[in-house]
């Protein structure tokens, strides 16, 4: 059973796209751990969809159906991590290709792309894609086969005009892929703005409970060569999500719109409060009118601006680490998008990548915003 097409995201998520397990009648799907599936006496598959669990899994397909519908995509593919999804995307490029990639994005992506490009003779241009003129110039000068942006970006919260980036990529004869992790499909649907592929680390807000590692790619053009190449790569190279993880992910996604709405409301409140705090030098959050990307974010996101935010404290590394050390509710841990609030001192983790020593990155969870503000109040002193 699948739900009608015109339903809102909360309805699709709550009912997991309309899944009822038959013949049991269960309102949640079972976990099928089998790696192999039988054939009948005439050697026909008992279920033509299932041969071997490297790429044949009912529960993975159910989760992908929910993701595709939330994203407004024709198809979605799950991977065992966000990085596995990114790797599958870039492995479709021929040796010697040229790519334009947003600078200052998730460090894991930048690091892997630099290594991968060097190995495959790919020319990598890192550009501040939040600067529309710079992106346009890079696309016309280098005619990249792929443009990759991340909006809002992690940890700078820079926003990129997706429709404009799509135009730049397409005019250069390339494709646009968007890492939309910080927004989740609830707040931003890059395919509707012209992106060819949207990517998420589902480890973050999509699962939302800090207990599953997963990644997703989605498209509105499943017949395109890049998509058939990605599908073949996943099937043949085997970067697949296991059934237990897919089941947990599906369960987490049932409350995705609810969680994202609450987290966005709290983050907006906390960002506004921090902005007025005398010990805070600056706040990076696209929901603030003072943010340089506020107008773009308002135009291409709806329902809020997400749970990710960074701020600069007055002083340097010592002052920032002192605040981080005093926090009692925010867990000092990497990652984002979970129900529990997290705080990170990125400069300690990646000291040579230009992250200011006074920068504190926060992922706001679903706790009461007043409790979180009280915690920040005592920590800032
Ligand atoms: C975490 C993250 C990734 C990588 O995802 P994993 O699931 O950790 O492999 C990619 N992009 C962004 C923006 C992320 O936050």
CSV table of C-alpha atoms and ligand atoms in Angstrom, one decimal:
chain,number,residue,atom,x,y,z
A,1,UNK,CA,0.0,0.0,0.0
A,2,UNK,CA,1.3,3.5,-0.8
A,3,UNK,CA,-0.2,6.8,0.3
A,4,UNK,CA,-1.7,9.2,-2.3
A,5,UNK,CA,0.7,11.7,-3.9
A,6,UNK,CA,-0.7,15.0,-2.6
A,7,UNK,CA,0.0,14.4,1.1
A,8,UNK,CA,2.0,16.7,3.3
A,9,UNK,CA,5.5,15.7,4.6
A,10,UNK,CA,4.3,15.0,8.2
A,11,UNK,CA,1.7,12.6,6.9
A,12,UNK,CA,4.1,10.7,4.6
A,13,UNK,CA,6.7,10.6,7.4
A,14,UNK,CA,4.4,9.5,10.2
A,15,UNK,CA,3.0,6.6,8.1
A,16,UNK,CA,6.3,5.7,6.5
A,17,UNK,CA,4.8,6.3,3.1
A,18,UNK,CA,1.9,4.0,3.9
A,19,UNK,CA,3.6,0.8,4.8
A,20,UNK,CA,1.5,-2.0,6.3
A,21,UNK,CA,3.1,-5.4,6.6
A,22,UNK,CA,1.1,-8.1,5.0
A,23,UNK,CA,-0.1,-10.7,5.8
A,24,UNK,CA,0.6,-9.8,9.5
A,25,UNK,CA,-1.2,-6.5,9.3
A,26,UNK,CA,1.6,-4.8,11.3
A,27,UNK,CA,1.7,-1.1,11.1
A,28,UNK,CA,5.5,-1.2,11.1
A,29,UNK,CA,7.5,-3.3,8.6
A,30,UNK,CA,9.5,-6.3,9.7
A,31,UNK,CA,13.3,-6.6,9.5
A,32,UNK,CA,14.4,-9.2,7.0
A,33,UNK,CA,18.0,-10.0,7.6
A,34,UNK,CA,18.3,-12.7,4.9
A,35,UNK,CA,21.2,-12.2,2.5
A,36,UNK,CA,19.8,-14.5,-0.1
A,37,UNK,CA,16.4,-15.3,-1.5
A,38,UNK,CA,15.0,-18.6,-2.9
A,39,UNK,CA,13.9,-19.6,-6.4
A,40,UNK,CA,11.0,-22.0,-7.0
A,41,UNK,CA,11.1,-25.5,-8.7
A,42,UNK,CA,11.2,-23.8,-12.2
A,43,UNK,CA,14.1,-21.7,-11.0
A,44,UNK,CA,12.0,-18.5,-11.0
A,45,UNK,CA,12.6,-16.1,-8.1
A,46,UNK,CA,9.9,-16.3,-5.5
A,47,UNK,CA,10.0,-12.5,-5.2
A,48,UNK,CA,11.5,-11.0,-8.5
A,49,UNK,CA,12.7,-8.0,-6.5
A,50,UNK,CA,15.0,-10.0,-4.3
A,51,UNK,CA,18.0,-12.1,-5.3
A,52,UNK,CA,20.8,-11.2,-2.9
A,53,UNK,CA,20.9,-8.5,-0.2
A,54,UNK,CA,23.7,-6.6,-1.8
A,55,UNK,CA,21.1,-4.1,-3.2
A,56,UNK,CA,17.9,-6.1,-2.7
A,57,UNK,CA,16.2,-5.2,0.5
A,58,UNK,CA,12.6,-4.5,1.1
A,59,UNK,CA,13.2,-2.3,4.2
A,60,UNK,CA,15.8,-0.2,2.3
A,61,UNK,CA,13.3,0.3,-0.5
A,62,UNK,CA,10.6,1.4,1.9
A,63,UNK,CA,13.0,3.9,3.5
A,64,UNK,CA,14.0,5.1,0.0
A,65,UNK,CA,10.4,5.6,-0.9
A,66,UNK,CA,9.8,7.8,2.1
A,67,UNK,CA,13.0,9.8,1.4
A,68,UNK,CA,12.1,10.3,-2.3
A,69,UNK,CA,8.6,11.5,-1.4
A,70,UNK,CA,9.9,13.9,1.2
A,71,UNK,CA,12.5,15.3,-1.2
A,72,UNK,CA,10.0,15.6,-4.1
A,73,UNK,CA,12.3,13.2,-6.0
A,74,UNK,CA,11.6,10.4,-8.4
A,75,UNK,CA,14.1,8.1,-6.8
A,76,UNK,CA,16.3,8.0,-3.8
A,77,UNK,CA,19.2,5.7,-3.0
A,78,UNK,CA,20.5,4.9,0.5
A,79,UNK,CA,24.2,4.4,1.3
A,80,UNK,CA,25.9,3.2,4.5
A,81,UNK,CA,27.1,6.8,5.2
A,82,UNK,CA,27.0,10.3,3.9
A,83,UNK,CA,30.6,9.9,2.7
A,84,UNK,CA,29.7,6.7,0.8
A,85,UNK,CA,27.0,8.6,-1.0
A,86,UNK,CA,29.4,11.4,-1.9
A,87,UNK,CA,32.0,8.8,-3.1
A,88,UNK,CA,29.4,7.0,-5.2
A,89,UNK,CA,28.5,10.4,-6.8
A,90,UNK,CA,32.0,11.4,-7.7
A,91,UNK,CA,33.1,7.9,-8.8
A,92,UNK,CA,30.8,8.5,-11.8
A,93,UNK,CA,33.2,11.1,-13.2
A,94,UNK,CA,35.8,10.0,-15.8
A,95,UNK,CA,39.5,10.4,-15.0
A,96,UNK,CA,40.7,13.8,-16.0
A,97,UNK,CA,37.3,15.5,-15.3
A,98,UNK,CA,37.0,19.0,-13.9
A,99,UNK,CA,34.9,19.9,-10.9
A,100,UNK,CA,33.9,23.0,-9.0
A,101,UNK,CA,33.3,22.5,-5.3
A,102,UNK,CA,32.3,25.0,-2.7
A,103,UNK,CA,35.1,25.9,-0.4
A,104,UNK,CA,34.8,25.8,3.4
A,105,UNK,CA,32.3,23.0,3.5
A,106,UNK,CA,32.1,19.8,5.6
A,107,UNK,CA,35.8,19.0,6.1
A,108,UNK,CA,35.4,15.3,5.4
A,109,UNK,CA,34.0,16.1,1.9
A,110,UNK,CA,36.9,18.5,1.1
A,111,UNK,CA,39.5,16.1,2.4
A,112,UNK,CA,38.2,13.1,0.5
A,113,UNK,CA,37.7,15.1,-2.7
A,114,UNK,CA,41.2,16.5,-2.6
A,115,UNK,CA,42.7,13.0,-2.3
A,116,UNK,CA,40.3,11.4,-4.8
A,117,UNK,CA,40.9,14.2,-7.4
A,118,UNK,CA,44.7,13.8,-7.1
A,119,UNK,CA,44.4,10.0,-7.6
A,120,UNK,CA,42.1,10.3,-10.6
A,121,UNK,CA,43.8,13.3,-12.4
A,122,UNK,CA,40.6,15.3,-11.7
A,123,UNK,CA,41.0,19.1,-11.7
A,124,UNK,CA,39.4,20.4,-8.5
A,125,UNK,CA,38.5,24.1,-8.2
A,126,UNK,CA,37.4,25.2,-4.7
A,127,UNK,CA,35.3,28.3,-4.8
A,128,UNK,CA,33.3,30.3,-2.3
A,129,UNK,CA,30.0,29.5,-4.0
A,130,UNK,CA,28.0,31.8,-1.7
A,131,UNK,CA,29.6,34.5,-3.9
A,132,UNK,CA,27.4,34.2,-6.9
A,133,UNK,CA,29.8,36.2,-9.2
A,134,UNK,CA,32.7,34.0,-8.1
A,135,UNK,CA,30.7,30.8,-8.8
A,136,UNK,CA,29.6,32.1,-12.2
A,137,UNK,CA,33.2,33.0,-13.1
A,138,UNK,CA,34.5,29.6,-12.1
A,139,UNK,CA,31.9,27.8,-14.1
A,140,UNK,CA,32.5,29.7,-17.3
A,141,UNK,CA,36.3,29.6,-16.9
A,142,UNK,CA,36.6,25.9,-16.1
A,143,UNK,CA,33.4,24.3,-17.6
A,144,UNK,CA,33.2,21.7,-14.8
A,145,UNK,CA,31.4,18.4,-15.4
A,146,UNK,CA,30.1,18.7,-11.9
A,147,UNK,CA,29.4,21.5,-9.4
A,148,UNK,CA,29.0,20.5,-5.8
A,149,UNK,CA,27.6,22.9,-3.2
A,150,UNK,CA,26.6,22.6,0.4
A,151,UNK,CA,23.8,24.9,1.7
A,152,UNK,CA,23.5,25.9,4.5
A,153,UNK,CA,27.2,25.0,4.9
A,154,UNK,CA,28.9,23.4,7.8
A,155,UNK,CA,30.2,25.1,10.0
A,156,UNK,CA,30.0,28.6,8.4
A,157,UNK,CA,26.3,28.5,7.6
A,158,UNK,CA,26.9,30.1,4.2
A,159,UNK,CA,24.0,29.9,1.8
A,160,UNK,CA,24.2,29.3,-1.9
A,161,UNK,CA,21.5,30.3,-4.3
A,162,UNK,CA,20.6,26.8,-5.7
A,163,UNK,CA,18.7,28.0,-8.8
A,164,UNK,CA,21.6,30.3,-9.8
A,165,UNK,CA,24.2,27.5,-9.1
A,166,UNK,CA,22.1,25.2,-11.3
A,167,UNK,CA,22.1,27.7,-14.1
A,168,UNK,CA,25.9,28.2,-13.9
A,169,UNK,CA,26.5,24.4,-13.9
A,170,UNK,CA,24.1,23.8,-16.8
A,171,UNK,CA,25.4,26.6,-18.9
A,172,UNK,CA,28.9,25.1,-18.5
A,173,UNK,CA,27.5,21.7,-19.6
A,174,UNK,CA,27.8,20.2,-16.1
A,175,UNK,CA,25.5,19.0,-13.4
A,176,UNK,CA,24.7,20.4,-10.0
A,177,UNK,CA,24.8,18.3,-6.8
A,178,UNK,CA,23.7,19.8,-3.5
A,179,UNK,CA,24.6,18.6,0.0
A,180,UNK,CA,21.4,19.6,1.8
A,181,UNK,CA,22.2,17.8,5.1
A,182,UNK,CA,21.8,20.9,7.4
A,183,UNK,CA,18.4,21.7,5.9
A,184,UNK,CA,16.9,18.1,5.7
A,185,UNK,CA,14.2,17.5,3.0
A,186,UNK,CA,11.7,19.2,5.4
A,187,UNK,CA,13.2,22.7,5.0
A,188,UNK,CA,14.8,22.7,1.5
A,189,UNK,CA,14.2,20.7,-1.7
A,190,UNK,CA,17.1,21.5,-4.1
A,191,UNK,CA,15.7,19.4,-7.0
A,192,UNK,CA,12.8,22.0,-7.2
A,193,UNK,CA,15.4,24.7,-7.7
A,194,UNK,CA,17.1,22.9,-10.6
A,195,UNK,CA,19.7,20.7,-8.8
A,196,UNK,CA,20.3,17.4,-10.6
A,197,UNK,CA,21.3,15.4,-7.5
A,198,UNK,CA,20.6,16.1,-3.8
A,199,UNK,CA,22.7,14.5,-1.1
A,200,UNK,CA,22.2,14.1,2.6
A,201,UNK,CA,24.1,12.6,5.5
A,202,UNK,CA,21.1,10.8,6.8
A,203,UNK,CA,23.2,10.2,10.0
A,204,UNK,CA,22.2,13.8,10.9
A,205,UNK,CA,18.7,15.3,11.0
A,206,UNK,CA,17.0,12.7,8.9
A,207,UNK,CA,17.7,9.9,11.3
A,208,UNK,CA,17.9,12.4,14.1
A,209,UNK,CA,18.7,10.0,17.0
A,210,UNK,CA,22.5,9.8,16.8
A,211,UNK,CA,22.3,6.0,16.4
A,212,UNK,CA,22.5,5.3,12.6
A,213,UNK,CA,25.1,6.1,10.0
A,214,UNK,CA,23.6,6.5,6.6
A,215,UNK,CA,23.6,8.6,3.4
A,216,UNK,CA,21.2,9.4,0.6
A,217,UNK,CA,21.3,10.6,-3.0
A,218,UNK,CA,18.1,11.6,-4.8
A,219,UNK,CA,17.1,12.7,-8.3
A,220,UNK,CA,14.2,13.8,-10.3
A,221,UNK,CA,15.7,12.4,-13.5
A,222,UNK,CA,16.2,8.6,-12.8
A,223,UNK,CA,16.9,7.9,-16.5
A,224,UNK,CA,19.9,10.3,-16.6
A,225,UNK,CA,23.3,8.6,-17.2
A,226,UNK,CA,24.7,9.8,-13.9
A,227,UNK,CA,21.9,8.2,-12.0
A,228,UNK,CA,22.1,4.8,-13.8
A,229,UNK,CA,25.9,4.9,-13.2
A,230,UNK,CA,25.3,5.6,-9.5
A,231,UNK,CA,22.8,2.7,-9.2
A,232,UNK,CA,25.2,0.4,-11.0
A,233,UNK,CA,28.0,1.5,-8.7
A,234,UNK,CA,26.0,0.9,-5.6
A,235,UNK,CA,24.9,-2.6,-6.8
A,236,UNK,CA,28.3,-3.6,-8.1
A,237,UNK,CA,30.6,-2.0,-5.6
A,238,UNK,CA,28.3,-2.8,-2.7
A,239,UNK,CA,28.0,0.3,-0.6
A,240,UNK,CA,24.6,-0.7,0.8
A,241,UNK,CA,22.8,0.0,4.0
A,242,UNK,CA,22.0,-3.0,6.2
A,243,UNK,CA,18.4,-3.9,7.1
A,244,UNK,CA,18.7,-3.1,10.8
A,245,UNK,CA,20.0,0.4,10.0
A,246,UNK,CA,17.3,0.9,7.4
A,247,UNK,CA,14.7,-0.1,9.9
A,248,UNK,CA,16.0,2.3,12.6
A,249,UNK,CA,16.2,5.1,9.9
A,250,UNK,CA,12.6,4.5,8.9
A,251,UNK,CA,11.6,4.7,12.5
A,252,UNK,CA,13.5,7.9,13.1
A,253,UNK,CA,12.0,9.5,10.0
A,254,UNK,CA,8.5,9.2,11.3
A,255,UNK,CA,9.0,12.2,13.5
A,256,UNK,CA,11.4,14.1,11.1
A,257,UNK,CA,9.1,17.1,10.3
A,258,UNK,CA,8.1,17.4,13.9
A,259,UNK,CA,11.7,17.4,15.1
A,260,UNK,CA,12.9,19.8,12.5
A,261,UNK,CA,10.2,22.3,13.2
A,262,UNK,CA,10.9,22.3,16.9
A,263,UNK,CA,14.7,22.4,16.4
A,264,UNK,CA,14.4,25.3,13.9
A,265,UNK,CA,12.2,27.3,16.3
A,266,UNK,CA,14.6,26.8,19.2
A,267,UNK,CA,17.7,27.6,17.1
A,268,UNK,CA,16.1,30.8,15.9
A,269,UNK,CA,15.4,31.8,19.5
A,270,UNK,CA,18.9,30.9,20.7
A,271,UNK,CA,20.6,32.6,17.7
A,272,UNK,CA,18.6,35.8,18.4
A,273,UNK,CA,19.5,35.6,22.1
A,274,UNK,CA,23.2,35.0,21.4
A,275,UNK,CA,23.4,37.9,18.9
A,276,UNK,CA,22.4,40.3,21.8
A,277,UNK,CA,24.9,38.8,24.3
A,278,UNK,CA,27.8,41.0,25.2
A,279,UNK,CA,30.3,38.2,25.2
A,280,UNK,CA,29.3,37.0,21.7
A,281,UNK,CA,31.2,38.7,18.8
A,282,UNK,CA,29.1,37.2,16.0
A,283,UNK,CA,26.4,34.6,15.2
A,284,UNK,CA,26.2,32.6,12.0
A,285,UNK,CA,22.6,31.5,11.4
A,286,UNK,CA,20.7,32.1,8.1
A,287,UNK,CA,17.5,32.7,10.1
A,288,UNK,CA,18.9,36.0,11.4
A,289,UNK,CA,18.2,39.0,9.2
A,290,UNK,CA,21.8,40.2,9.8
A,291,UNK,CA,23.1,37.0,8.0
A,292,UNK,CA,24.4,37.7,4.5
A,293,UNK,CA,22.5,34.7,3.1
A,294,UNK,CA,19.2,35.5,4.9
A,295,UNK,CA,17.3,36.5,1.7
A,296,UNK,CA,18.5,33.5,-0.3
A,297,UNK,CA,17.8,31.1,2.6
A,298,UNK,CA,14.3,32.7,3.0
A,299,UNK,CA,13.6,32.3,-0.7
A,300,UNK,CA,14.7,28.6,-1.0
A,301,UNK,CA,14.0,27.2,2.4
A,302,UNK,CA,10.6,27.0,4.1
A,303,UNK,CA,9.5,26.2,7.6
A,304,UNK,CA,12.7,27.3,9.4
A,305,UNK,CA,16.4,27.4,9.0
A,306,UNK,CA,17.5,24.3,10.7
A,307,UNK,CA,19.4,23.3,13.9
A,308,UNK,CA,22.9,24.2,12.9
A,309,UNK,CA,24.5,27.4,14.1
A,310,UNK,CA,27.9,28.8,14.9
A,311,UNK,CA,29.0,31.8,17.0
A,312,UNK,CA,32.2,33.6,17.9
A,313,UNK,CA,32.9,34.4,21.5
A,314,UNK,CA,34.9,37.5,22.4
A,315,UNK,CA,38.5,36.3,22.8
A,316,UNK,CA,40.2,33.2,21.3
A,317,UNK,CA,40.6,29.5,21.7
A,318,UNK,CA,40.9,29.7,25.5
A,319,UNK,CA,37.7,31.7,25.9
A,320,UNK,CA,35.8,29.4,23.5
A,321,UNK,CA,37.0,26.2,25.2
A,322,UNK,CA,36.1,27.6,28.6
A,323,UNK,CA,32.5,28.2,27.4
A,324,UNK,CA,32.4,24.8,25.8
A,325,UNK,CA,33.8,23.2,29.0
A,326,UNK,CA,31.2,24.8,31.2
A,327,UNK,CA,28.1,23.6,29.2
A,328,UNK,CA,26.1,21.0,31.0
A,329,UNK,CA,23.2,20.3,28.7
A,330,UNK,CA,25.0,20.5,25.4
A,331,UNK,CA,27.1,17.4,24.9
A,332,UNK,CA,30.6,18.0,23.7
A,333,UNK,CA,30.6,15.8,20.6
A,334,UNK,CA,30.8,16.1,16.9
A,335,UNK,CA,27.8,15.6,14.5
A,336,UNK,CA,24.4,17.4,14.3
A,337,UNK,CA,20.7,17.0,13.8
A,338,UNK,CA,20.1,14.6,16.8
A,339,UNK,CA,17.4,15.1,19.4
A,340,UNK,CA,20.1,16.0,22.0
A,341,UNK,CA,22.0,19.3,21.6
A,342,UNK,CA,25.7,19.1,20.8
A,343,UNK,CA,28.5,21.6,20.9
A,344,UNK,CA,31.8,21.5,19.1
A,345,UNK,CA,35.1,23.5,19.0
A,346,UNK,CA,35.9,22.9,15.3
A,347,UNK,CA,39.3,24.7,15.6
A,348,UNK,CA,40.6,21.9,17.9
A,349,UNK,CA,39.4,19.2,15.4
A,350,UNK,CA,40.7,20.9,12.3
A,351,UNK,CA,43.3,23.6,13.3
A,352,UNK,CA,44.7,24.3,9.8
A,353,UNK,CA,41.5,24.9,7.8
A,354,UNK,CA,40.8,28.5,8.7
A,355,UNK,CA,38.1,27.9,11.4
A,356,UNK,CA,38.5,30.8,13.9
A,357,UNK,CA,39.7,29.7,17.3
A,358,UNK,CA,36.8,31.6,18.9
A,359,UNK,CA,34.2,29.7,16.9
A,360,UNK,CA,31.7,27.5,18.7
A,361,UNK,CA,29.4,25.3,16.6
A,362,UNK,CA,26.1,24.2,18.0
A,363,UNK,CA,23.5,21.7,17.0
A,364,UNK,CA,20.3,22.4,18.8
A,365,UNK,CA,18.2,19.4,19.8
A,366,UNK,CA,14.6,19.1,20.9
A,367,UNK,CA,15.1,20.1,24.6
A,368,UNK,CA,13.3,23.1,26.0
A,369,UNK,CA,14.8,26.2,24.5
A,370,UNK,CA,14.7,28.0,27.8
A,371,UNK,CA,16.8,25.3,29.5
A,372,UNK,CA,19.3,25.5,26.6
A,373,UNK,CA,19.5,29.3,27.0
A,374,UNK,CA,20.0,29.0,30.7
A,375,UNK,CA,22.9,26.6,30.1
A,376,UNK,CA,24.5,29.0,27.7
A,377,UNK,CA,23.9,31.9,30.1
A,378,UNK,CA,25.9,30.2,32.9
A,379,UNK,CA,28.6,29.0,30.4
A,380,UNK,CA,29.1,32.4,28.9
A,381,UNK,CA,29.3,33.8,32.5
B,1,LIG,C1,28.2,14.5,8.4
B,1,LIG,C2,28.2,15.2,7.1
B,1,LIG,C3,28.6,14.5,5.9
B,1,LIG,C4,29.2,13.1,6.0
B,1,LIG,O1,28.2,12.2,6.4
B,1,LIG,P1,28.6,10.8,7.2
B,1,LIG,O2,27.2,10.2,7.4
B,1,LIG,O3,29.2,11.2,8.5
B,1,LIG,O4,29.5,10.0,6.3
B,1,LIG,C5,28.6,15.2,4.7
B,1,LIG,N1,28.1,16.4,4.6
B,1,LIG,C6,27.7,17.1,5.7
B,1,LIG,C7,27.2,18.5,5.6
B,1,LIG,C8,27.7,16.5,7.0
B,1,LIG,O5,27.3,17.2,8.1
